[in-house]
Amino acid sequence: MLGRVDITAFLGRLSFLNERGDISDCTQYMTVRDTRRVLTRLRTLGLTKPGQPLHGLADDFALRQEDIPDDPEDSEVGRDLPAEVMRQLCANLDALEAVSSTDVRTAVELLIDTGRRPNEICTLPWQCLDRESDGSPVLVYDNTKNLRHARRLPIPGATAALILKQQERARARFPDTPADKLKLFPATLANPHGTKATTYEWVSAQHRAWVKNLPDFLVPTVIVEDGNRVTTMLLFDKNKIYPYTYRHTYAQRHADAGVPQDVLQSLMDHRQASTTQRYYRVGEKRRREAVERVTSMQFDRHGSRIWRQAKTLLDSEHARRAIGSVQVPYGTCTEPSNVAAGGHDCPVRFRCVGCGHFRTDVSYLPDLEAYLADLLRNRERLAAFANADPWAKAEATPSDDEIARVRRLVQRVRQDLDDLTDEDRAQIREAVALVRRSRGVSLGMPRVRQPLPDLRPERTG
């Protein structure tokens, strides 16, 4: 009689075949998962009851949840594409259309924009675009991997426009096919009515040929030479660019931007929160590396560099810095009473650039530049304003000392940036972008969340 011993032997055989290289991780995972579904379904249909074909099948002849190996998709967390690679890919989408078709280009654009699995995009029905009550567009798709249908994903207007154009093309090819039968990406062969979707294998083959013919991808990379960390431009392996990586890139981009974990879990349609959490572990590591790079260009209120060489911070040092300072306009504050009050007890009323406890770094350069422009603009406005008492104008007018201090800070940060090599400057800018996206400032002031990085600035909506 079949029992748990046979299940153990079955699992052991699959593990052996996987270790020997006869089957992939994905094949092992899908075989165990699908076998469990079949056995569960047979029992649900009552086929093991007396008088039924499987009567007598032992209860322990079943696969448990813990018998299913790790999902290969989850193990690929961290394989997202760098921003430089994504920008180059998006800039060459016309070349993809030239070597394949408009349908393939649109499918790849949807993979980039939505982070769905390739098969989920390829099999989209013609009626996959819907609107919320406020008119915002949503993509309606089937999560076939986890048997969850009609999932709804908020999408930007530019992505919705792509879908609308693809709907027009599909309808023009098959004007008589009912809308509920038509596919958004109809197959080109053996498909007289447009009811058969194009395959992931076809899109993947076209995508692979496109990437192969693109110029080399160069990304700034930190390496260690003679014990020193240096930044250089290295070739990015094109074999790491395939349709599924757009899903990892979508998830990692949102995690790095500070999207709450429960929101990202919903966006990715992950069943387990632990799957989503993996992206935040990668994001935390990258944020630490970015903070270390940015910290190497930290200044005091006089514009003097505090750290001349980048140093690796230990875990305890990260924790100390987190509780020993608080973010203030254009930098951080280390004044103990203000830190203890969470930034709400400043003795000098936020005249930060005149305080010895003030620190700033290269990531605050855009804020310092905007602050300087604001000080100059306000000084000119107050000079021309006649309906105020002299003491009120004097109190509100920015002082020459403050303007000179901010101008000196801006000049010093710019000068130190200009002194870097091209590779180091690119690495610092990447670190600054990551730090600014993940920064949260609590000052009792209105906050606007940093937008996601715009990989395609030519698009609107």
Coordinates of C-alpha atoms in Angstrom, one line a residue:
M1 CA 0.0 0.0 0.0
L2 CA 1.2 3.5 -0.9
G3 CA 2.2 5.6 2.1
R4 CA 4.5 8.3 3.4
V5 CA 7.6 6.2 2.6
D6 CA 6.7 6.4 -1.1
I7 CA 6.3 10.2 -0.8
T8 CA 9.7 10.4 0.8
A9 CA 11.2 8.3 -2.0
F10 CA 9.5 10.4 -4.7
L11 CA 10.9 13.7 -3.1
G12 CA 14.4 12.1 -2.8
R13 CA 14.4 11.1 -6.4
L14 CA 13.5 14.6 -7.6
S15 CA 16.2 16.1 -5.3
F16 CA 18.8 13.6 -6.8
L17 CA 17.8 14.5 -10.4
N18 CA 18.1 18.2 -9.6
E19 CA 21.5 17.9 -7.9
R20 CA 22.8 15.8 -10.9
G21 CA 21.6 18.5 -13.3
D22 CA 18.9 16.4 -15.1
I23 CA 16.1 18.8 -14.0
S24 CA 16.1 22.4 -13.1
D25 CA 15.0 24.0 -9.8
C26 CA 11.9 25.2 -11.6
T27 CA 11.0 21.7 -12.8
Q28 CA 11.5 20.2 -9.3
Y29 CA 9.3 22.9 -7.7
M30 CA 6.5 22.7 -10.3
T31 CA 6.5 18.8 -10.2
V32 CA 6.1 18.7 -6.4
R33 CA 3.6 21.6 -6.4
D34 CA 1.4 20.1 -9.2
T35 CA 1.5 16.6 -7.7
R36 CA 0.3 18.0 -4.4
R37 CA -2.6 19.8 -6.1
V38 CA -3.6 16.6 -7.9
L39 CA -3.6 14.5 -4.7
T40 CA -5.5 17.2 -2.9
R41 CA -8.1 17.5 -5.7
L42 CA -8.7 13.7 -5.8
R43 CA -9.5 13.7 -2.1
T44 CA -11.7 16.8 -2.5
L45 CA -13.7 15.1 -5.2
G46 CA -14.3 12.2 -2.8
L47 CA -12.5 9.6 -4.9
T48 CA -10.9 8.0 -1.9
K49 CA -14.3 7.1 -0.2
P50 CA -15.7 3.6 -0.1
G51 CA -16.8 2.4 -3.6
Q52 CA -14.7 5.0 -5.4
P53 CA -11.6 4.2 -7.6
L54 CA -9.1 5.3 -5.0
H55 CA -10.7 3.8 -2.0
G56 CA -8.0 2.5 0.4
L57 CA -5.4 5.1 -0.5
A58 CA -3.6 5.9 2.8
D59 CA -4.1 9.3 4.3
D60 CA -0.4 9.8 4.7
F61 CA 0.1 9.4 1.0
A62 CA 0.0 13.1 0.6
L63 CA 2.4 16.0 0.0
R64 CA 2.6 18.6 2.8
Q65 CA 3.3 22.3 2.4
E66 CA 6.7 21.9 3.8
D67 CA 7.5 19.2 1.2
I68 CA 7.4 21.8 -1.6
P69 CA 10.9 23.2 -2.3
D70 CA 11.6 26.9 -2.4
D71 CA 10.1 28.7 -5.3
P72 CA 12.9 29.5 -7.8
E73 CA 11.3 32.9 -8.3
D74 CA 11.9 33.8 -4.7
S75 CA 15.5 32.7 -4.8
E76 CA 16.2 35.1 -7.6
V77 CA 15.5 38.2 -5.5
G78 CA 18.5 40.5 -5.9
R79 CA 18.8 39.9 -9.7
D80 CA 17.1 43.1 -10.6
L81 CA 18.7 45.2 -13.3
P82 CA 20.7 48.4 -12.5
A83 CA 19.1 51.7 -13.4
E84 CA 21.8 52.3 -16.1
V85 CA 20.9 49.1 -17.8
M86 CA 17.2 49.8 -17.7
R87 CA 17.6 53.2 -19.2
Q88 CA 19.6 51.8 -22.1
L89 CA 17.1 49.1 -22.7
C90 CA 14.2 51.6 -22.7
A91 CA 16.1 53.9 -25.0
N92 CA 16.5 51.1 -27.6
L93 CA 12.9 49.8 -27.7
D94 CA 12.6 51.1 -31.3
A95 CA 15.3 48.5 -32.2
L96 CA 13.3 45.8 -30.6
E97 CA 10.3 46.7 -32.7
A98 CA 12.5 46.7 -35.8
V99 CA 13.8 43.2 -35.3
S100 CA 10.5 41.7 -34.0
S101 CA 7.1 43.4 -34.1
T102 CA 5.0 46.0 -32.5
D103 CA 3.3 43.3 -30.4
V104 CA 6.6 42.1 -28.9
R105 CA 7.7 45.6 -28.1
T106 CA 4.4 46.4 -26.4
A107 CA 4.6 43.1 -24.4
V108 CA 8.1 44.0 -23.2
E109 CA 7.0 47.5 -22.3
L110 CA 4.2 46.1 -20.2
L111 CA 6.6 43.7 -18.5
I112 CA 8.8 46.7 -17.6
D113 CA 5.9 48.9 -16.5
T114 CA 3.9 46.3 -14.5
G115 CA 6.3 43.8 -13.1
R116 CA 4.0 40.9 -14.0
R117 CA 5.3 37.4 -14.9
P118 CA 6.0 37.0 -18.6
N119 CA 3.2 34.4 -19.1
E120 CA 0.7 36.7 -17.3
I121 CA 1.4 39.4 -19.9
C122 CA 1.5 37.1 -22.9
T123 CA -1.9 35.6 -22.1
L124 CA -3.8 38.8 -21.3
P125 CA -7.3 38.9 -22.6
W126 CA -8.4 41.7 -24.9
Q127 CA -10.6 43.1 -22.1
C128 CA -7.8 43.6 -19.6
L129 CA -8.1 47.3 -19.0
D130 CA -10.5 48.7 -16.4
R131 CA -11.1 51.9 -14.4
E132 CA -11.5 52.5 -10.7
S133 CA -14.3 54.7 -9.5
D134 CA -12.1 57.8 -9.7
G135 CA -11.2 57.0 -13.3
S136 CA -7.6 55.7 -12.6
P137 CA -6.6 52.8 -14.8
V138 CA -6.0 49.2 -13.6
L139 CA -4.7 46.1 -15.3
V140 CA -6.9 43.0 -14.9
Y141 CA -4.9 39.8 -15.2
D142 CA -4.8 36.2 -14.1
N143 CA -2.2 35.0 -11.6
T144 CA -2.1 31.5 -13.1
K145 CA 0.9 30.4 -11.0
N146 CA -1.1 30.6 -7.8
L147 CA -4.6 30.1 -9.4
R148 CA -5.9 33.5 -8.6
H149 CA -7.8 35.2 -11.3
A150 CA -9.0 38.7 -12.2
R151 CA -6.3 40.4 -10.1
R152 CA -6.2 44.2 -10.3
L153 CA -3.0 46.2 -10.6
P154 CA -3.0 50.0 -10.6
I155 CA -1.1 51.3 -13.6
P156 CA 0.0 54.8 -14.8
G157 CA -1.8 56.5 -17.7
A158 CA 1.1 55.9 -20.1
T159 CA 0.8 52.2 -19.6
A160 CA -2.9 52.3 -20.1
A161 CA -2.3 54.2 -23.4
L162 CA -0.1 51.3 -24.5
I163 CA -2.8 48.8 -23.8
L164 CA -5.4 50.9 -25.7
K165 CA -3.2 51.0 -28.8
Q166 CA -2.6 47.3 -28.6
Q167 CA -6.4 46.7 -28.3
E168 CA -6.9 48.7 -31.5
R169 CA -4.3 46.6 -33.3
A170 CA -5.7 43.3 -32.1
R171 CA -9.3 44.3 -33.0
A172 CA -8.2 45.5 -36.5
R173 CA -6.7 42.0 -37.1
F174 CA -9.8 40.1 -35.8
P175 CA -12.8 42.4 -36.2
D176 CA -15.4 39.7 -35.8
T177 CA -14.1 37.8 -32.8
P178 CA -16.1 38.4 -29.6
A179 CA -14.3 40.6 -27.1
D180 CA -14.5 38.0 -24.4
K181 CA -12.6 35.5 -26.6
L182 CA -10.0 37.7 -28.2
K183 CA -6.5 37.9 -26.8
L184 CA -4.5 41.1 -26.4
F185 CA -1.5 39.5 -28.0
P186 CA -2.9 37.0 -30.5
A187 CA -0.5 34.4 -31.8
T188 CA 0.6 34.9 -35.4
L189 CA 0.4 31.2 -36.5
A190 CA -2.5 28.8 -36.5
N191 CA -4.8 31.4 -35.0
P192 CA -7.6 32.3 -37.4
H193 CA -9.8 33.9 -34.9
G194 CA -7.3 35.5 -32.5
T195 CA -8.3 33.3 -29.5
K196 CA -4.9 31.9 -29.0
A197 CA -2.3 34.0 -27.2
T198 CA 1.3 34.4 -28.2
T199 CA 3.7 32.3 -26.1
Y200 CA 6.3 33.4 -23.6
E201 CA 8.9 31.4 -25.5
W202 CA 8.3 33.4 -28.6
V203 CA 8.6 36.8 -26.8
S204 CA 11.6 35.5 -24.9
A205 CA 13.4 34.5 -28.1
Q206 CA 12.8 37.9 -29.7
H207 CA 13.9 39.6 -26.5
R208 CA 17.1 37.6 -26.4
A209 CA 18.0 38.4 -30.0
W210 CA 17.4 42.1 -29.3
V211 CA 19.6 42.2 -26.2
K212 CA 22.4 40.3 -27.9
N213 CA 22.7 42.9 -30.7
L214 CA 22.6 45.9 -28.3
P215 CA 25.9 47.8 -27.5
D216 CA 27.7 46.7 -24.3
F217 CA 26.2 47.8 -21.0
L218 CA 28.6 49.6 -18.6
V219 CA 27.6 50.1 -15.0
P220 CA 29.6 51.7 -12.2
T221 CA 30.9 49.0 -9.8
V222 CA 32.9 49.2 -6.6
I223 CA 35.9 46.9 -6.6
V224 CA 38.8 46.4 -4.1
E225 CA 42.3 47.2 -5.4
D226 CA 45.3 46.9 -3.0
G227 CA 42.9 47.1 -0.1
N228 CA 41.1 50.2 -1.3
R229 CA 37.6 50.5 -2.6
V230 CA 37.6 52.1 -6.1
T231 CA 34.8 52.7 -8.6
T232 CA 35.1 51.6 -12.2
M233 CA 32.9 51.0 -15.2
L234 CA 32.5 47.3 -15.8
L235 CA 30.6 45.4 -18.5
F236 CA 27.2 44.0 -17.4
D237 CA 26.6 40.4 -18.4
K238 CA 23.8 40.4 -21.0
N239 CA 22.9 36.9 -20.0
K240 CA 21.4 38.4 -16.8
I241 CA 18.9 40.4 -18.9
Y242 CA 15.8 38.3 -19.6
P243 CA 12.0 39.0 -19.4
Y244 CA 11.6 37.7 -15.8
T245 CA 14.2 40.2 -14.5
Y246 CA 11.8 43.0 -15.1
R247 CA 9.6 41.6 -12.4
H248 CA 12.5 41.6 -9.9
T249 CA 13.4 45.1 -11.0
Y250 CA 9.9 46.4 -10.5
A251 CA 9.7 44.9 -7.0
Q252 CA 13.2 46.1 -6.0
R253 CA 12.5 49.6 -7.3
H254 CA 9.4 49.9 -5.2
A255 CA 11.1 48.5 -2.1
D256 CA 14.1 50.9 -2.5
A257 CA 11.6 53.8 -2.8
G258 CA 10.2 53.0 0.7
V259 CA 6.8 51.5 -0.4
P260 CA 5.4 49.7 2.7
Q261 CA 5.8 46.0 2.6
D262 CA 2.1 45.2 2.8
V263 CA 1.5 47.5 -0.2
L264 CA 4.3 45.9 -2.2
Q265 CA 3.0 42.4 -1.3
S266 CA -0.4 43.4 -2.8
L267 CA 1.2 44.9 -5.9
M268 CA 3.3 41.7 -6.5
D269 CA 0.4 39.5 -5.5
H270 CA 2.6 37.4 -3.2
R271 CA 0.8 34.9 -1.1
Q272 CA 3.5 34.9 1.6
A273 CA 4.8 38.1 3.2
S274 CA 8.2 36.4 3.5
T275 CA 8.6 36.5 -0.3
T276 CA 8.1 40.3 -0.3
Q277 CA 10.4 40.7 2.6
R278 CA 13.4 39.4 0.7
Y279 CA 13.4 42.6 -1.5
Y280 CA 13.6 44.8 1.6
R281 CA 16.7 42.8 2.8
V282 CA 18.4 43.6 -0.5
G283 CA 17.3 47.2 -0.2
E284 CA 18.7 47.6 3.3
K285 CA 22.1 46.3 2.1
R286 CA 22.1 48.8 -0.8
R287 CA 21.0 51.6 1.5
R288 CA 23.9 50.9 3.9
E289 CA 26.4 50.9 1.0
A290 CA 24.9 54.2 -0.3
V291 CA 25.0 55.8 3.1
E292 CA 28.7 54.8 3.5
R293 CA 29.5 56.4 0.1
V294 CA 27.5 59.6 0.9
T295 CA 29.1 59.8 4.4
S296 CA 32.5 60.1 2.8
M297 CA 31.4 63.5 1.5
Q298 CA 30.0 65.0 4.7
F299 CA 30.6 68.6 5.7
D300 CA 30.2 70.8 8.8
R301 CA 28.6 74.3 8.8
H302 CA 31.8 75.9 7.6
G303 CA 32.0 73.6 4.5
S304 CA 34.9 71.6 5.8
R305 CA 35.0 67.9 5.0
I306 CA 34.5 65.7 8.1
W307 CA 35.5 62.3 6.6
R308 CA 38.3 62.4 4.1
Q309 CA 38.2 58.7 3.3
A310 CA 35.3 56.4 3.0
K311 CA 35.1 54.0 6.0
T312 CA 32.9 50.9 6.5
L313 CA 30.5 51.4 9.3
L314 CA 29.9 48.5 11.7
D315 CA 26.3 47.5 12.7
S316 CA 26.8 49.2 16.0
E317 CA 28.0 52.4 14.3
H318 CA 24.9 52.4 12.0
A319 CA 22.7 52.1 15.1
R320 CA 24.6 54.8 16.9
R321 CA 24.2 57.2 14.1
A322 CA 20.5 56.4 13.8
I323 CA 19.8 57.3 17.4
G324 CA 22.5 60.0 17.8
S325 CA 21.2 62.4 15.1
V326 CA 18.0 63.7 13.7
Q327 CA 17.2 65.0 10.2
V328 CA 16.7 68.7 9.9
P329 CA 16.4 71.0 6.8
Y330 CA 19.3 70.5 4.5
G331 CA 21.2 68.0 6.8
T332 CA 21.3 66.3 10.2
C333 CA 21.5 67.6 13.8
T334 CA 23.5 66.1 16.6
E335 CA 22.4 68.5 19.4
P336 CA 21.3 66.1 22.2
S337 CA 18.1 67.9 23.4
N338 CA 16.8 68.3 19.8
V339 CA 17.7 64.6 19.0
A340 CA 15.8 63.5 22.1
A341 CA 12.8 65.6 21.0
G342 CA 12.8 64.1 17.5
G343 CA 13.8 67.4 15.9
H344 CA 11.1 69.5 17.6
D345 CA 13.3 71.3 20.2
C346 CA 15.9 73.3 18.3
P347 CA 17.6 75.9 20.5
V348 CA 18.4 78.2 17.5
R349 CA 15.0 77.8 15.8
F350 CA 16.3 75.9 12.8
R351 CA 19.1 78.3 11.9
C352 CA 21.0 75.1 11.1
V353 CA 23.8 76.5 9.0
G354 CA 24.9 78.7 12.0
C355 CA 24.9 75.8 14.5
G356 CA 28.0 73.7 15.4
H357 CA 25.8 70.6 15.7
F358 CA 24.8 70.8 12.0
R359 CA 26.1 68.3 9.4
T360 CA 25.3 68.0 5.8
D361 CA 26.4 65.8 2.9
V362 CA 26.3 65.6 -0.9
S363 CA 22.8 64.1 -0.9
Y364 CA 21.4 67.5 0.4
L365 CA 23.0 69.5 -2.4
P366 CA 19.7 70.0 -4.3
D367 CA 18.0 71.2 -1.1
L368 CA 20.9 73.6 -0.3
E369 CA 20.7 75.0 -3.8
A370 CA 17.0 75.5 -3.6
Y371 CA 17.4 77.1 -0.1
L372 CA 19.9 79.6 -1.4
A373 CA 17.7 80.6 -4.3
D374 CA 14.8 81.0 -1.8
L375 CA 16.9 83.2 0.5
L376 CA 17.9 85.5 -2.4
R377 CA 14.4 85.7 -3.7
N378 CA 12.9 86.5 -0.3
R379 CA 15.5 89.2 0.3
E380 CA 14.6 90.9 -2.9
R381 CA 10.9 90.7 -2.2
L382 CA 11.2 92.2 1.3
A383 CA 13.4 95.0 0.1
A384 CA 10.6 96.0 -2.3
F385 CA 7.8 95.5 0.2
A386 CA 6.6 98.8 1.7
N387 CA 3.7 97.9 4.0
A388 CA 5.6 96.6 7.0
D389 CA 7.3 98.1 10.0
P390 CA 11.1 98.2 9.9
W391 CA 11.5 95.7 12.8
A392 CA 9.2 93.2 11.0
K393 CA 11.2 93.5 7.8
A394 CA 14.5 93.2 9.7
E395 CA 13.3 90.1 11.4
A396 CA 12.0 88.4 8.2
T397 CA 14.9 89.4 5.9
P398 CA 17.5 86.7 5.5
S399 CA 20.9 87.9 6.9
D400 CA 23.9 88.4 4.7
D401 CA 25.8 85.9 7.0
E402 CA 23.3 83.1 6.4
I403 CA 23.3 83.7 2.7
A404 CA 27.1 83.7 2.6
R405 CA 27.3 80.5 4.7
V406 CA 24.8 78.6 2.5
R407 CA 26.6 79.8 -0.7
R408 CA 29.9 78.6 0.7
L409 CA 28.4 75.2 1.5
V410 CA 27.0 74.8 -2.0
Q411 CA 30.3 75.8 -3.6
R412 CA 32.3 73.4 -1.4
V413 CA 30.1 70.4 -2.2
R414 CA 30.1 71.2 -5.9
Q415 CA 33.9 71.6 -5.9
D416 CA 34.4 68.3 -4.2
L417 CA 32.1 66.6 -6.7
D418 CA 34.0 68.1 -9.6
D419 CA 37.3 66.8 -8.1
L420 CA 36.1 63.2 -8.3
T421 CA 36.8 60.9 -11.2
D422 CA 34.0 60.2 -13.7
E423 CA 33.5 56.7 -12.2
D424 CA 33.5 58.0 -8.6
R425 CA 31.1 60.8 -9.5
A426 CA 28.7 58.3 -11.1
Q427 CA 28.8 56.1 -8.1
I428 CA 28.2 59.0 -5.7
R429 CA 25.2 60.2 -7.8
E430 CA 23.7 56.7 -7.8
A431 CA 24.2 56.6 -4.0
V432 CA 22.6 60.0 -3.6
A433 CA 19.6 58.9 -5.6
L434 CA 19.1 55.9 -3.4
V435 CA 19.5 57.8 -0.2
R436 CA 17.1 60.5 -1.2
R437 CA 14.4 58.0 -2.2
S438 CA 14.6 56.3 1.1
R439 CA 14.9 59.4 3.3
G440 CA 12.2 60.3 5.7
V441 CA 12.3 63.6 7.4
S442 CA 10.1 64.3 10.5
L443 CA 9.9 68.1 11.2
G444 CA 6.3 68.6 11.7
M445 CA 6.3 69.9 8.1
P446 CA 4.3 68.8 5.1
R447 CA 6.0 65.8 3.3
V448 CA 5.9 64.7 -0.3
R449 CA 7.0 61.2 -1.0
Q450 CA 9.9 60.9 -3.4
P451 CA 8.8 59.6 -6.8
L452 CA 10.1 56.4 -8.3
P453 CA 13.1 56.8 -10.7
D454 CA 11.9 57.9 -14.1
L455 CA 13.5 55.4 -16.5
R456 CA 11.7 56.9 -19.5
P457 CA 11.5 60.7 -19.2
E458 CA 10.1 61.1 -22.7
R459 CA 6.8 59.7 -21.6
T460 CA 4.0 61.6 -19.9
G461 CA 1.1 60.5 -17.7

